[in-house]
Structures are given as C-alpha cells and as structure tokens.
Coordinates of C-alpha atoms in Angstrom, one line a residue:
Chain C
M1 CA 86.8 -2.7 -122.6
E2 CA 89.0 -5.2 -124.3
L3 CA 87.4 -8.4 -125.7
T4 CA 89.5 -11.5 -125.8
A5 CA 89.5 -14.2 -128.4
T6 CA 87.6 -16.4 -125.9
D7 CA 84.9 -13.7 -125.6
V8 CA 84.5 -13.6 -129.3
S9 CA 84.1 -17.3 -129.6
K10 CA 81.6 -17.4 -126.9
I11 CA 79.5 -14.6 -128.4
A12 CA 79.6 -16.3 -131.8
Y13 CA 78.5 -19.6 -130.2
L14 CA 75.6 -17.9 -128.3
A15 CA 74.5 -16.4 -131.6
R16 CA 75.1 -19.6 -133.5
L17 CA 77.4 -17.8 -135.9
A18 CA 80.0 -19.9 -137.7
I19 CA 83.2 -17.8 -137.8
Q20 CA 86.6 -18.5 -139.1
E21 CA 89.3 -18.9 -136.6
D22 CA 91.6 -16.6 -138.6
N23 CA 89.1 -13.7 -138.3
I24 CA 88.8 -13.8 -134.5
P25 CA 91.6 -11.3 -133.7
Q26 CA 90.0 -8.8 -136.2
Y27 CA 86.5 -9.3 -134.7
A28 CA 88.0 -8.9 -131.2
D29 CA 89.6 -5.6 -132.2
N30 CA 86.5 -4.2 -134.0
L31 CA 84.1 -5.2 -131.3
S32 CA 86.4 -3.7 -128.6
K33 CA 86.5 -0.4 -130.5
I34 CA 82.7 -0.3 -130.7
L35 CA 82.4 -0.9 -127.0
E36 CA 85.0 1.7 -126.3
F37 CA 83.1 4.2 -128.4
V38 CA 79.8 3.5 -126.5
T39 CA 81.6 3.6 -123.2
Q40 CA 81.9 7.4 -123.6
L41 CA 78.3 7.5 -122.4
N42 CA 79.5 6.4 -118.9
S43 CA 81.1 9.8 -118.4
V44 CA 77.7 11.5 -118.3
D45 CA 76.2 12.0 -114.9
T46 CA 72.8 10.3 -115.0
D47 CA 72.1 10.1 -111.3
A48 CA 69.0 12.3 -111.5
V49 CA 67.7 10.7 -114.8
E50 CA 65.1 8.1 -114.8
P51 CA 66.0 5.0 -116.8
M52 CA 64.4 4.9 -120.2
F53 CA 63.4 1.7 -121.9
H54 CA 62.1 3.1 -125.2
S55 CA 62.6 6.2 -127.2
G56 CA 59.0 6.4 -128.3
H57 CA 56.7 8.8 -126.4
I58 CA 53.6 6.7 -127.1
E59 CA 51.6 4.2 -125.1
L60 CA 51.9 0.4 -125.6
R61 CA 49.1 -0.7 -127.8
Q62 CA 47.0 -3.5 -126.4
R63 CA 44.3 -5.7 -127.9
A64 CA 41.1 -7.2 -126.7
D65 CA 41.3 -10.9 -125.9
E66 CA 39.6 -12.3 -129.0
A67 CA 40.7 -15.5 -130.6
K68 CA 40.9 -15.9 -134.4
Q69 CA 41.7 -19.1 -136.2
P70 CA 45.1 -18.5 -137.9
S71 CA 44.7 -17.7 -141.6
N72 CA 48.0 -19.4 -142.5
S73 CA 47.8 -22.9 -143.9
R74 CA 49.6 -25.5 -141.9
D75 CA 50.8 -27.3 -145.0
K76 CA 52.3 -24.2 -146.5
I77 CA 54.1 -23.4 -143.2
L78 CA 55.4 -27.0 -142.8
A79 CA 56.6 -26.9 -146.5
L80 CA 59.0 -24.0 -145.5
A81 CA 60.8 -26.3 -143.0
P82 CA 63.6 -28.6 -144.0
D83 CA 61.6 -31.6 -142.7
A84 CA 58.1 -32.3 -141.6
A85 CA 55.9 -35.3 -140.8
A86 CA 52.5 -36.0 -139.3
G87 CA 51.7 -32.3 -139.0
L88 CA 54.9 -31.7 -137.0
F89 CA 58.2 -29.9 -137.8
V90 CA 60.9 -32.5 -137.7
V91 CA 64.3 -31.6 -136.2
P92 CA 67.4 -33.6 -135.1
Q93 CA 66.6 -35.4 -131.9
V94 CA 66.6 -33.1 -128.9
I95 CA 66.6 -35.3 -125.8
E96 CA 67.8 -33.1 -123.0
D97 CA 65.3 -34.4 -120.6
K98 CA 65.6 -38.2 -121.1
Chain N
M1 CA 74.5 -32.8 -87.8
Q2 CA 71.1 -31.3 -88.1
W3 CA 70.4 -30.0 -91.6
E4 CA 67.9 -27.5 -92.8
T5 CA 66.4 -27.6 -96.3
V6 CA 65.8 -24.2 -98.0
I7 CA 63.4 -24.2 -100.9
G8 CA 62.2 -21.4 -103.3
L9 CA 59.6 -22.2 -106.0
E10 CA 59.0 -20.8 -109.4
V11 CA 55.5 -21.6 -110.6
H12 CA 54.3 -21.1 -114.2
I13 CA 50.6 -20.8 -114.5
Q14 CA 48.9 -20.7 -117.9
L15 CA 46.5 -17.8 -118.0
L16 CA 42.9 -18.5 -119.0
T17 CA 42.8 -16.2 -122.0
Q18 CA 41.0 -17.0 -125.2
S19 CA 43.9 -15.8 -127.4
K20 CA 47.7 -15.8 -127.0
I21 CA 49.7 -13.1 -125.2
F22 CA 51.0 -11.4 -128.3
S23 CA 48.8 -12.8 -131.1
S24 CA 45.1 -13.5 -131.8
A25 CA 45.7 -17.3 -132.3
P26 CA 43.5 -19.5 -129.9
T27 CA 45.0 -21.0 -126.8
R28 CA 42.8 -24.1 -127.0
Y29 CA 44.5 -27.2 -125.7
G30 CA 44.6 -30.5 -127.6
A31 CA 44.1 -29.2 -131.2
E32 CA 45.7 -30.8 -134.2
P33 CA 49.5 -29.9 -134.1
N34 CA 50.6 -26.6 -135.6
T35 CA 47.0 -25.4 -136.3
Q36 CA 46.8 -22.9 -133.5
A37 CA 50.0 -20.9 -134.3
N38 CA 49.8 -17.9 -136.5
L39 CA 52.6 -15.9 -138.2
I40 CA 53.5 -14.1 -135.0
D41 CA 53.7 -17.3 -133.0
L42 CA 55.8 -18.9 -135.8
G43 CA 58.3 -16.0 -135.6
M44 CA 57.9 -15.0 -139.2
P45 CA 59.8 -12.0 -140.4
G46 CA 58.1 -8.6 -140.4
V47 CA 55.4 -9.4 -137.8
L48 CA 54.9 -7.4 -134.6
P49 CA 53.6 -8.6 -131.2
V50 CA 50.5 -6.9 -129.8
L51 CA 49.8 -7.4 -126.1
N52 CA 46.7 -9.1 -124.9
A53 CA 45.0 -6.7 -122.4
E54 CA 43.3 -9.6 -120.6
A55 CA 46.6 -11.2 -119.7
V56 CA 47.6 -8.0 -118.0
N57 CA 44.4 -7.8 -116.1
M58 CA 44.9 -11.4 -114.9
A59 CA 48.4 -10.6 -113.7
I60 CA 47.0 -7.6 -111.8
K61 CA 44.3 -9.7 -110.2
F62 CA 46.9 -12.1 -109.0
G63 CA 49.0 -9.3 -107.7
L64 CA 46.1 -7.8 -105.7
A65 CA 45.2 -11.2 -104.2
V66 CA 48.7 -11.6 -102.8
D67 CA 49.0 -8.0 -101.5
A68 CA 51.7 -7.3 -104.0
N69 CA 52.9 -4.1 -105.6
I70 CA 51.6 -3.5 -109.1
A71 CA 54.3 -1.8 -111.2
P72 CA 53.0 1.4 -112.8
R73 CA 55.4 0.7 -115.6
S74 CA 57.0 -2.7 -116.4
V75 CA 59.1 -3.8 -119.3
F76 CA 59.1 -6.7 -121.7
E77 CA 62.5 -8.1 -122.6
R78 CA 63.9 -10.7 -124.8
K79 CA 65.4 -13.8 -123.3
N80 CA 67.7 -15.2 -126.0
Y81 CA 68.4 -18.9 -126.5
F82 CA 68.2 -21.4 -129.3
Y83 CA 65.9 -24.4 -129.0
P84 CA 63.7 -26.0 -131.7
D85 CA 60.5 -25.2 -129.9
L86 CA 61.3 -21.5 -129.7
P87 CA 60.7 -20.2 -133.2
K88 CA 62.0 -16.6 -132.7
G89 CA 65.2 -17.6 -131.0
Y90 CA 64.1 -15.6 -128.0
Q91 CA 61.2 -15.7 -125.5
I92 CA 59.4 -12.4 -124.6
S93 CA 59.5 -12.2 -120.9
Q94 CA 59.8 -9.6 -118.1
Y95 CA 63.1 -9.4 -116.3
Q96 CA 64.3 -6.1 -114.7
I97 CA 60.8 -4.7 -114.0
P98 CA 58.1 -7.3 -113.6
V99 CA 54.4 -6.3 -113.5
V100 CA 53.9 -7.8 -110.0
G101 CA 56.4 -7.4 -107.2
N102 CA 56.7 -8.2 -103.6
G103 CA 53.7 -9.9 -102.2
H104 CA 53.0 -12.9 -99.9
I105 CA 50.6 -15.7 -99.1
D106 CA 49.9 -17.5 -95.8
I107 CA 50.1 -21.2 -95.5
Q108 CA 49.1 -23.4 -92.6
L109 CA 51.6 -25.9 -91.3
E110 CA 50.8 -29.4 -90.0
D111 CA 50.9 -28.2 -86.4
G112 CA 48.3 -25.5 -87.2
E113 CA 50.8 -22.6 -87.2
V114 CA 50.4 -20.1 -90.0
K115 CA 53.5 -19.2 -91.9
R116 CA 53.9 -16.3 -94.3
I117 CA 55.7 -17.0 -97.6
G118 CA 57.1 -14.1 -99.5
I119 CA 56.4 -13.8 -103.2
T120 CA 59.3 -12.0 -104.8
R121 CA 57.7 -11.3 -108.1
A122 CA 55.3 -12.5 -110.8
H123 CA 55.9 -11.6 -114.4
L124 CA 54.2 -12.1 -117.8
E125 CA 55.8 -14.1 -120.5
E126 CA 55.0 -16.3 -123.5
D127 CA 55.2 -20.1 -123.5
A128 CA 57.3 -22.1 -126.0
G129 CA 56.1 -24.9 -128.3
K130 CA 56.3 -28.6 -127.5
S131 CA 59.0 -31.1 -128.5
L132 CA 57.7 -34.6 -129.0
H133 CA 60.2 -37.4 -128.8
E134 CA 58.1 -40.4 -129.2
D135 CA 56.4 -40.0 -132.6
I136 CA 59.3 -40.0 -135.0
A137 CA 62.2 -42.5 -134.8
D138 CA 65.6 -40.8 -134.0
K139 CA 64.1 -37.3 -134.6
S140 CA 62.1 -34.9 -132.6
G141 CA 58.7 -33.5 -133.7
I142 CA 57.8 -29.9 -132.9
D143 CA 54.3 -28.7 -132.3
L144 CA 54.0 -24.9 -132.0
N145 CA 50.4 -24.7 -130.9
R146 CA 51.5 -23.7 -127.4
A147 CA 54.0 -21.1 -128.6
G148 CA 52.8 -17.7 -127.4
T149 CA 50.4 -18.9 -124.8
P150 CA 50.4 -16.4 -121.9
L151 CA 52.1 -17.5 -118.7
L152 CA 52.5 -15.8 -115.3
E153 CA 55.7 -16.9 -113.6
I154 CA 55.3 -16.6 -109.8
V155 CA 58.5 -16.6 -107.9
S156 CA 58.6 -17.3 -104.2
E157 CA 61.3 -16.2 -101.7
P158 CA 63.4 -19.1 -100.3
D159 CA 61.1 -19.2 -97.3
L160 CA 60.1 -22.9 -97.5
R161 CA 61.8 -25.3 -95.2
S162 CA 60.5 -28.8 -96.2
A163 CA 58.8 -30.6 -99.0
K164 CA 55.6 -30.5 -96.9
E165 CA 55.8 -26.7 -96.7
A166 CA 56.4 -26.5 -100.4
I167 CA 53.3 -28.6 -101.1
A168 CA 51.2 -26.6 -98.7
Y169 CA 52.3 -23.4 -100.5
L170 CA 51.6 -24.9 -103.9
K171 CA 48.1 -26.0 -102.8
V172 CA 47.3 -22.6 -101.5
L173 CA 48.6 -21.0 -104.7
H174 CA 46.7 -23.6 -106.8
A175 CA 43.4 -22.9 -105.1
L176 CA 44.0 -19.1 -105.3
V177 CA 44.5 -19.0 -109.1
R178 CA 41.4 -21.0 -109.6
Y179 CA 39.4 -18.8 -107.2
L180 CA 40.6 -15.9 -109.3
D181 CA 39.6 -17.7 -112.5
I182 CA 43.0 -16.8 -114.1
C183 CA 44.2 -20.4 -114.5
D184 CA 42.4 -23.8 -114.9
G185 CA 45.0 -25.4 -112.6
N186 CA 45.1 -28.5 -114.8
M187 CA 48.4 -29.9 -113.8
Q188 CA 48.3 -32.9 -116.3
E189 CA 48.0 -30.5 -119.2
G190 CA 50.8 -28.4 -117.8
S191 CA 48.6 -25.3 -116.9
F192 CA 50.3 -25.2 -113.4
R193 CA 53.9 -26.4 -113.3
C194 CA 56.8 -25.9 -111.0
D195 CA 60.5 -25.5 -110.8
A196 CA 62.1 -25.9 -107.3
N197 CA 65.3 -24.3 -106.1
I198 CA 66.8 -26.4 -103.3
S199 CA 69.8 -26.1 -101.0
V200 CA 70.7 -27.4 -97.6
R201 CA 72.7 -25.8 -94.7
P202 CA 73.6 -26.8 -91.2
Q203 CA 70.7 -25.8 -88.8
G204 CA 71.3 -22.3 -87.5
Q205 CA 73.5 -21.2 -90.3
T206 CA 72.2 -18.0 -92.0
E207 CA 74.3 -18.3 -95.2
L208 CA 72.6 -20.2 -98.0
G209 CA 74.1 -23.4 -99.4
T210 CA 74.8 -24.0 -103.1
R211 CA 71.4 -24.7 -104.8
T212 CA 70.2 -26.9 -107.5
E213 CA 67.1 -26.3 -109.6
I214 CA 64.7 -29.1 -110.4
K215 CA 62.8 -28.2 -113.6
N216 CA 59.3 -28.7 -114.8
M217 CA 57.3 -30.8 -112.4
N218 CA 53.5 -31.0 -112.6
S219 CA 52.3 -33.3 -109.8
F220 CA 52.1 -32.5 -106.1
R221 CA 53.2 -36.0 -105.3
Y222 CA 56.3 -35.9 -107.6
I223 CA 57.3 -32.5 -106.4
E224 CA 57.2 -33.7 -102.8
R225 CA 59.3 -36.8 -103.6
A226 CA 61.7 -34.8 -105.8
I227 CA 62.4 -32.3 -103.1
N228 CA 63.0 -35.0 -100.5
Y229 CA 65.2 -36.9 -102.8
E230 CA 67.3 -33.9 -103.7
A231 CA 67.7 -32.7 -100.1
D232 CA 68.9 -36.1 -99.1
R233 CA 71.3 -36.3 -102.0
Q234 CA 72.8 -32.9 -101.1
I235 CA 73.2 -33.8 -97.4
A236 CA 74.8 -37.1 -98.4
L237 CA 77.3 -35.3 -100.7
I238 CA 78.3 -32.8 -98.1
E239 CA 78.6 -35.4 -95.3
S240 CA 80.9 -37.5 -97.5
G241 CA 83.2 -34.4 -97.9
K242 CA 82.0 -33.5 -101.4
Q243 CA 80.4 -30.4 -102.7
V244 CA 77.0 -29.6 -104.2
Q245 CA 77.4 -28.3 -107.8
Q246 CA 75.1 -25.6 -108.9
Q247 CA 73.1 -27.2 -111.7
T248 CA 69.7 -27.8 -113.3
R249 CA 68.3 -31.3 -112.7
L250 CA 65.2 -33.2 -113.7
Y251 CA 63.1 -35.5 -111.6
D252 CA 62.5 -39.0 -112.9
P253 CA 59.4 -40.4 -111.2
S254 CA 59.9 -44.0 -112.4
N255 CA 63.2 -44.3 -110.5
N256 CA 62.5 -41.6 -107.9
E257 CA 65.7 -39.7 -108.4
T258 CA 66.9 -36.5 -109.8
R259 CA 69.5 -36.3 -112.6
P260 CA 71.5 -33.4 -114.0
M261 CA 70.4 -32.0 -117.4
R262 CA 72.9 -32.4 -120.1
T263 CA 73.3 -28.6 -120.7
K264 CA 76.2 -26.6 -122.0
E265 CA 77.5 -24.2 -119.5
E266 CA 76.8 -21.2 -121.7
A267 CA 73.1 -22.1 -121.8
N268 CA 72.3 -19.8 -118.9
D269 CA 73.6 -16.7 -120.7
Y270 CA 70.3 -15.3 -121.9
R271 CA 71.5 -11.8 -122.8
Y272 CA 68.2 -10.2 -121.8
F273 CA 67.5 -6.8 -123.3
P274 CA 64.3 -4.7 -123.6
D275 CA 62.3 -5.8 -126.6
P276 CA 62.4 -3.0 -129.1
D277 CA 59.0 -4.2 -130.5
L278 CA 57.2 -3.5 -127.3
L279 CA 56.9 -0.2 -125.3
P280 CA 56.9 -0.3 -121.5
L281 CA 53.6 -1.6 -120.1
T282 CA 51.7 1.1 -118.2
V283 CA 49.2 0.2 -115.5
T284 CA 47.1 3.1 -114.1
Q285 CA 45.7 3.4 -110.6
D286 CA 42.2 3.5 -112.2
Q287 CA 42.8 0.1 -113.8
I288 CA 44.0 -1.3 -110.5
D289 CA 41.0 0.1 -108.7
T290 CA 38.5 -1.3 -111.3
I291 CA 40.0 -4.8 -111.0
R292 CA 40.1 -4.6 -107.2
A293 CA 36.4 -3.8 -107.2
V294 CA 35.5 -7.0 -109.0
L295 CA 37.9 -9.4 -107.2
P296 CA 36.0 -12.5 -106.1
E297 CA 35.8 -13.6 -102.5
L298 CA 39.2 -15.2 -101.8
P299 CA 39.8 -18.5 -99.9
K300 CA 40.8 -16.8 -96.6
Q301 CA 37.8 -14.5 -96.6
K302 CA 35.4 -17.3 -97.5
R303 CA 36.9 -19.4 -94.7
Q304 CA 36.2 -16.7 -92.2
R305 CA 32.7 -16.1 -93.5
F306 CA 31.9 -19.9 -93.3
Q307 CA 33.0 -20.0 -89.7
E308 CA 30.8 -17.0 -88.8
Q309 CA 27.8 -17.4 -91.1
Y310 CA 27.5 -21.2 -90.7
Q311 CA 29.0 -21.6 -87.2
L312 CA 31.5 -24.1 -88.6
P313 CA 34.7 -25.2 -86.9
E314 CA 37.9 -23.8 -88.5
Y315 CA 38.8 -27.2 -89.8
D316 CA 35.5 -27.7 -91.6
A317 CA 35.7 -24.2 -93.1
R318 CA 39.2 -24.9 -94.3
V319 CA 38.3 -28.2 -96.0
L320 CA 35.1 -26.8 -97.6
T321 CA 36.9 -23.7 -99.1
A322 CA 39.7 -25.8 -100.5
T323 CA 38.3 -25.2 -103.9
R324 CA 35.8 -22.7 -105.2
E325 CA 33.7 -25.5 -106.6
L326 CA 33.5 -27.4 -103.4
A327 CA 32.5 -24.2 -101.5
E328 CA 29.8 -23.5 -104.0
Y329 CA 28.5 -27.1 -103.7
F330 CA 28.3 -26.7 -99.9
E331 CA 26.6 -23.3 -100.0
T332 CA 24.0 -24.5 -102.6
A333 CA 23.2 -27.5 -100.4
V334 CA 22.9 -25.3 -97.3
K335 CA 20.6 -23.0 -99.2
H336 CA 18.2 -26.0 -99.8
T337 CA 18.2 -27.2 -96.3
Q338 CA 16.8 -25.6 -93.1
G339 CA 19.2 -24.5 -90.5
T340 CA 21.5 -27.6 -90.6
P341 CA 24.8 -26.3 -92.0
K342 CA 27.0 -28.5 -89.8
L343 CA 25.0 -31.6 -90.9
V344 CA 25.5 -30.5 -94.5
A345 CA 29.3 -30.0 -93.8
N346 CA 29.5 -33.5 -92.3
W347 CA 27.9 -35.1 -95.3
V348 CA 29.9 -33.1 -97.8
M349 CA 33.2 -33.9 -96.0
G350 CA 32.2 -37.4 -95.1
D351 CA 30.1 -39.7 -97.3
L352 CA 30.2 -37.5 -100.4
A353 CA 34.0 -36.8 -100.2
S354 CA 34.8 -40.5 -99.7
A355 CA 32.6 -41.6 -102.5
L356 CA 34.2 -39.0 -104.8
N357 CA 37.6 -40.0 -103.7
K358 CA 36.9 -43.7 -104.3
A359 CA 35.6 -43.0 -107.8
A360 CA 38.4 -40.5 -108.5
L361 CA 35.9 -37.8 -109.3
D362 CA 36.1 -34.1 -108.4
I363 CA 33.1 -32.2 -106.9
T364 CA 32.0 -30.9 -110.3
Q365 CA 31.6 -34.5 -111.5
S366 CA 29.5 -35.7 -108.5
P367 CA 26.6 -37.9 -109.6
V368 CA 24.7 -36.5 -106.6
S369 CA 23.9 -32.8 -107.0
A370 CA 24.0 -30.3 -104.2
E371 CA 20.2 -30.0 -104.3
Q372 CA 19.7 -33.8 -104.2
L373 CA 22.1 -34.1 -101.2
A374 CA 20.1 -31.2 -99.6
S375 CA 16.8 -33.2 -100.0
L376 CA 18.4 -36.2 -98.4
I377 CA 19.6 -34.1 -95.4
T378 CA 16.2 -32.5 -95.1
R379 CA 14.7 -36.0 -94.7
I380 CA 17.1 -36.7 -91.8
S381 CA 16.4 -33.4 -90.1
D382 CA 12.6 -33.9 -90.4
N383 CA 12.9 -37.4 -89.0
T384 CA 11.7 -39.2 -92.2
I385 CA 14.8 -41.4 -92.0
S386 CA 17.5 -41.9 -89.5
G387 CA 21.1 -40.9 -90.2
K388 CA 22.0 -44.6 -90.6
I389 CA 19.3 -45.3 -93.2
A390 CA 20.4 -42.0 -94.9
K391 CA 23.7 -43.7 -95.8
T392 CA 21.8 -46.5 -97.6
V393 CA 19.7 -43.9 -99.4
F394 CA 22.9 -42.0 -100.3
E395 CA 24.5 -45.1 -101.8
A396 CA 21.4 -45.6 -103.9
M397 CA 21.5 -42.0 -105.1
W398 CA 25.1 -42.3 -106.0
A399 CA 24.3 -45.4 -108.1
G400 CA 21.7 -43.4 -109.9
E401 CA 18.6 -45.2 -108.5
D402 CA 15.3 -43.3 -109.1
N403 CA 17.3 -40.5 -110.7
A404 CA 19.0 -39.9 -107.4
D405 CA 15.8 -38.6 -105.9
P406 CA 16.0 -39.5 -102.2
D407 CA 12.2 -39.2 -101.7
A408 CA 11.6 -41.7 -104.5
I409 CA 14.2 -44.1 -103.1
I410 CA 12.8 -43.8 -99.5
A411 CA 9.3 -44.5 -100.8
N412 CA 10.1 -47.3 -103.2
R413 CA 12.3 -49.1 -100.7
G414 CA 10.0 -48.4 -97.8
L415 CA 12.7 -46.8 -95.7
Q416 CA 10.6 -44.3 -93.8
Q417 CA 11.5 -44.1 -90.2
V418 CA 8.9 -45.7 -87.8
T419 CA 7.9 -43.1 -85.3
D420 CA 4.5 -44.6 -84.4
S421 CA 5.1 -45.5 -80.7
S422 CA 2.6 -48.4 -80.6
T423 CA 4.5 -50.0 -83.5
I424 CA 7.8 -49.6 -81.8
E425 CA 6.4 -50.7 -78.5
A426 CA 5.2 -54.0 -80.1
I427 CA 8.7 -54.6 -81.4
V428 CA 10.3 -53.8 -78.1
D429 CA 7.9 -56.2 -76.3
E430 CA 8.7 -58.9 -78.7
V431 CA 12.5 -58.5 -78.4
I432 CA 12.2 -58.6 -74.6
A433 CA 10.0 -61.7 -74.7
N434 CA 12.5 -63.4 -77.0
N435 CA 15.5 -62.7 -74.8
P436 CA 14.7 -63.9 -71.3
T437 CA 18.3 -64.8 -70.4
Q438 CA 19.6 -61.4 -71.3
L439 CA 16.7 -59.7 -69.6
E440 CA 17.6 -61.5 -66.3
Q441 CA 21.3 -60.6 -66.6
Y442 CA 20.4 -57.0 -67.3
R443 CA 18.1 -56.8 -64.4
S444 CA 20.8 -58.3 -62.1
G445 CA 23.1 -55.4 -62.9
K446 CA 24.7 -56.1 -66.3
D447 CA 24.0 -52.5 -67.7
K448 CA 26.0 -53.1 -70.8
L449 CA 23.3 -55.3 -72.2
F450 CA 21.2 -52.2 -72.9
G451 CA 23.0 -51.8 -76.1
Y452 CA 22.3 -55.4 -77.1
F453 CA 18.5 -54.7 -76.7
V454 CA 18.8 -51.5 -78.8
G455 CA 20.5 -53.5 -81.5
Q456 CA 17.9 -56.2 -81.5
V457 CA 15.1 -53.7 -81.8
M458 CA 16.8 -51.8 -84.6
K459 CA 17.4 -55.1 -86.4
A460 CA 13.8 -56.2 -86.0
S461 CA 12.7 -52.9 -87.4
Q462 CA 15.2 -53.1 -90.3
G463 CA 16.9 -50.0 -89.0
K464 CA 13.7 -47.9 -89.4
A465 CA 12.6 -47.4 -85.8
N466 CA 13.3 -44.0 -84.4
P467 CA 16.4 -44.5 -82.2
Q468 CA 15.4 -42.0 -79.6
Q469 CA 12.0 -43.6 -79.1
V470 CA 13.6 -47.0 -78.9
N471 CA 15.9 -45.8 -76.2
E472 CA 13.1 -44.3 -74.1
L473 CA 10.8 -47.3 -74.5
L474 CA 13.5 -49.8 -73.6
Q475 CA 14.6 -47.9 -70.6
A476 CA 11.1 -47.9 -69.3
K477 CA 10.3 -51.5 -70.0
L478 CA 13.6 -53.1 -69.0
K479 CA 13.4 -51.5 -65.5
A480 CA 10.0 -53.0 -64.7

C-alpha cells in the first residue's frame, strides 16, 4: 500500500504531530514500506482461525466496586498543568457547542 | 409529497456504581472540581486500568431486560481523539464486539398499538471530564471529576418514525434502567442523555435519506422539539432542491433550532484499536444465570400483575407502573386498605398526582405518605366520610395539618359523615318546608329539581350527610 503526502499530513494532524514539510516524502516512503512488510500477513489463509484480540492467555482482572478517595493532591496535580484557576485546569477556549 | 421521518437514538446512561469503570475513584456528583479523579482518570503515565466488575453486571442486567444477546467475550478498544476534557487522548470504549447485542423493547403508541423497537447494541465505556466555559474569561476550565465514570451506551435501530415515538421509547428506557437500579435517570445531572440520528425520505421509499446527528440532549421536551425542528429543516431543504449534508448538530433550546457543530472533517476518524492494557472481557453462562435470577420485576410484568391481582384497567396499570417508586407507593397504600385497590388507584392517579404535579414534586417527595393516604381511603370505604369530604381532608393532609393524620383532621374539623337517619330526616324536612315553590314544581312533573333538593340538603349538612340516605329519604318524602 502506497501512502501519499496527503495521507501523511492527515495522520500527523490526527496525532497532533508537527512535521516538517520537507520530511513528508521520506515519511511517506518509510511508512509505505512498513505497511508493505506487514501486508505479507494477508497471504496467510485465516478462514478457520478465530480472531484474536490479545496475545495473553490470561483472564481480564476485575475489581470489586469500592470507592476510595484519590490519594493524589489536587494542588500538586494542577501545578503540573500550564495553567490552572479555581481548582480547574485552564485551557484555551473550547467553544464548539456555543 | 408525504415525508417519513426516520430516527435512531443513542442513549448514554451513567451506571450507578460507587467507583469509576477503570479506577477506584468515587463517582459522586457535585464534588469540588478535580477532587474525584485519581492518577488513572488523569491519564498519568505508567498507570493501568482495572475493570469494575459491577459495571459489567449492570450491563448484563440491562441486556437481559431487553432480551438481548450477552457476548461471551467482548473487547475494549481505544477511541482516539484530542479534546481538553479527555486526559489520555483516547476514550476506552467497545467497538467491534460490545457486551450487549441485538435486543428490543416494546413501546405503546398514541393509538394504543404496541411497536417493537430494536436495540442494536449496548456497550460499556468511560465518560470524559467537563469543560466549563462560564467561569474564566476567554478561557475554558476543565473539571476531570467525571472522567472515567462508567457509561452504558444504548443504540437503537432506526425504527422510530416520529418525535412522539422517540419520546415514548426514551420514557420506556428511562423507566427500565431505574427499575433495574443501574442508573438514577437524573437527566439534569446528565445521567441519561441522548443523541438522535435523523433523516427523512418520501413515504414508501425503503432507502434511507442522508442523516444528521443531534448531540447531547438531556430533556424529553427538548428532544421532541429538536427532532421536529430537524425533520422540518431537512424536508424544507429537499423541497427547495437542496441536499441534506451529513453532519453533527446541536440543539439550541432558547431559539428552538439546530445548528451545525464547528468540527473539522477529520474529527470522525477515531482510529479504534483494541486496548492493549485490557484483555477481552469474558462473561460466563453462570454469571448470566446468577444475574437473571435476581432481576427485579420489570415494568411489563408489573403491569400485567397489577391488572390481574388488583383488577385494574390496563390504563391504570400502565400509569401506576410508570416508575418503580410510584408502583411501590400504590402497593403500600393498597396493603393498608381493605379490598379497594381501584379506589386507591383513583386517588393516586387523581388528587395525589395533580397535587404532586402542581407542586413539581415526585412521588418520593410526597408530603402525604402511602400509609396516610390509605387511612384516608379507609375512612371513605367505612363511611366515616364521603368522597367529597375526603378531598377536603386530603388538602388538609397535604398542607401538613395534624401531622397529615386523616383521623385527627376529621375529628378536629368535625367532618364525620352523618348517617343517623333521624338527623338527616330533620334536615330533609326543613329543606322541603323552606322550598314550597320548588316542591310544587317538582310534584307537577319537573323531575330535574330532584338534584336541587339533594344539593340543598347536602349544603345544610355542610356536606356531611350520607348521600345515599339523602337520596332515599328525599325520594320518599317528595313523592308524598
């Protein structure tokens, strides 16, 4: 599968990666090669094989529904953020719904 | 041209667990911002999600209640997008294999017809945090308390054909999740919210039209208005030769209109993939059987039982089972009365319902308890008071007079019904003596005046004379 420059830009945008315009052809080439390599798997006949979602042969661990007050301090957590006020993380305005 | 509206609904219900779906932080609503989010909810590096078993049980409960398939194995996936209230940059959800698949619920249409609405699936996922736009000028505030709260997303088939049908479906669903005790149904707090997929097509066409999705509505009234507005908008577009664009819209209740969301086209590319932090969820037949055994009586079963056990009309049974709490109130009142379930039903659906409605209270907030209402009804059926006087007593109970004890109110206000026939006879004689003109007219064939005499006697007795005795005595005396 051949990735175009547009595909690369779109993937970079979705992942919020800032990439240099100059590097796009190289990324497109490398990513295409990776895909091509993985595509070899398509040649295997898997009709009789059940889909696998995880390689581990163990059961999903579950916990009882018991609430515990978080041990982390709000002030310390908020201090990690670029901006905070009134107990809230502060971010550039997101008004998609107004 | 005749148009048909096609609607499918996605309902997010917040599950009534104590802790979050993948962490032990509390799900309590209304706490100080950012105090109910732990390191997992905050998406800190190096943490791992651990599934809350109770959230799974609740999803299974729901699945069984809508006759759905419970997947023996389902898969959690990552839904990737960037938004400030989503700390990890992805939401853990279920995509290819949801825990609940292919069920249905029945709704009753206005003409009484019962319609089956398909449920495509219901899957477990985590909620995001909240963005607050009012508090900080030109910025947004983020509260992550809600991040990681367990949700069950219930997706219907596009089987609904009008806003009314959509509301009927939502009300049945709303009652059901409260019966199951898996959601508090509090729409204002966002515990039960709805996205609607809407399209229109010429009547008779099988192919679906282009749909729009209206996001995030949490009031029955607004949902109904939004669907009607959106269907009209789409019809007007097509009739003027334009096309409906597939898009996500928001409903603005203050202007009663829907508007497109300002969203980049790539936004719908979520690049789902199985979450490597979580193994597939296995549900055993044993677990399903255990949960089935403890399912509560569901609205439909309760309705049928009410009709049989209490000899109630279908309508009454439906109204009284609308919520679990109302049904419990009714049954408690019946238990404290003797053999008068229909009278209890009339009171609960009549005077009590209208008083609650007027005061904007729900049944759990009623100032008159089921036991107190039962005492009042007992005083009607044992002839201590008439049905009419009972209304006065009820009003006094509602206002809290004498601790809402009907016997105390009846005694203190002297409202006991007069059944002593000599007392009633004396009043009847007096009324007849005071109304010679009417008496003459009555005797010369004006039968309608009988009611006038009854009214006068009741008035003279301050409503306390036993109406049946009054009737009998008047009939005998007026003839003479």
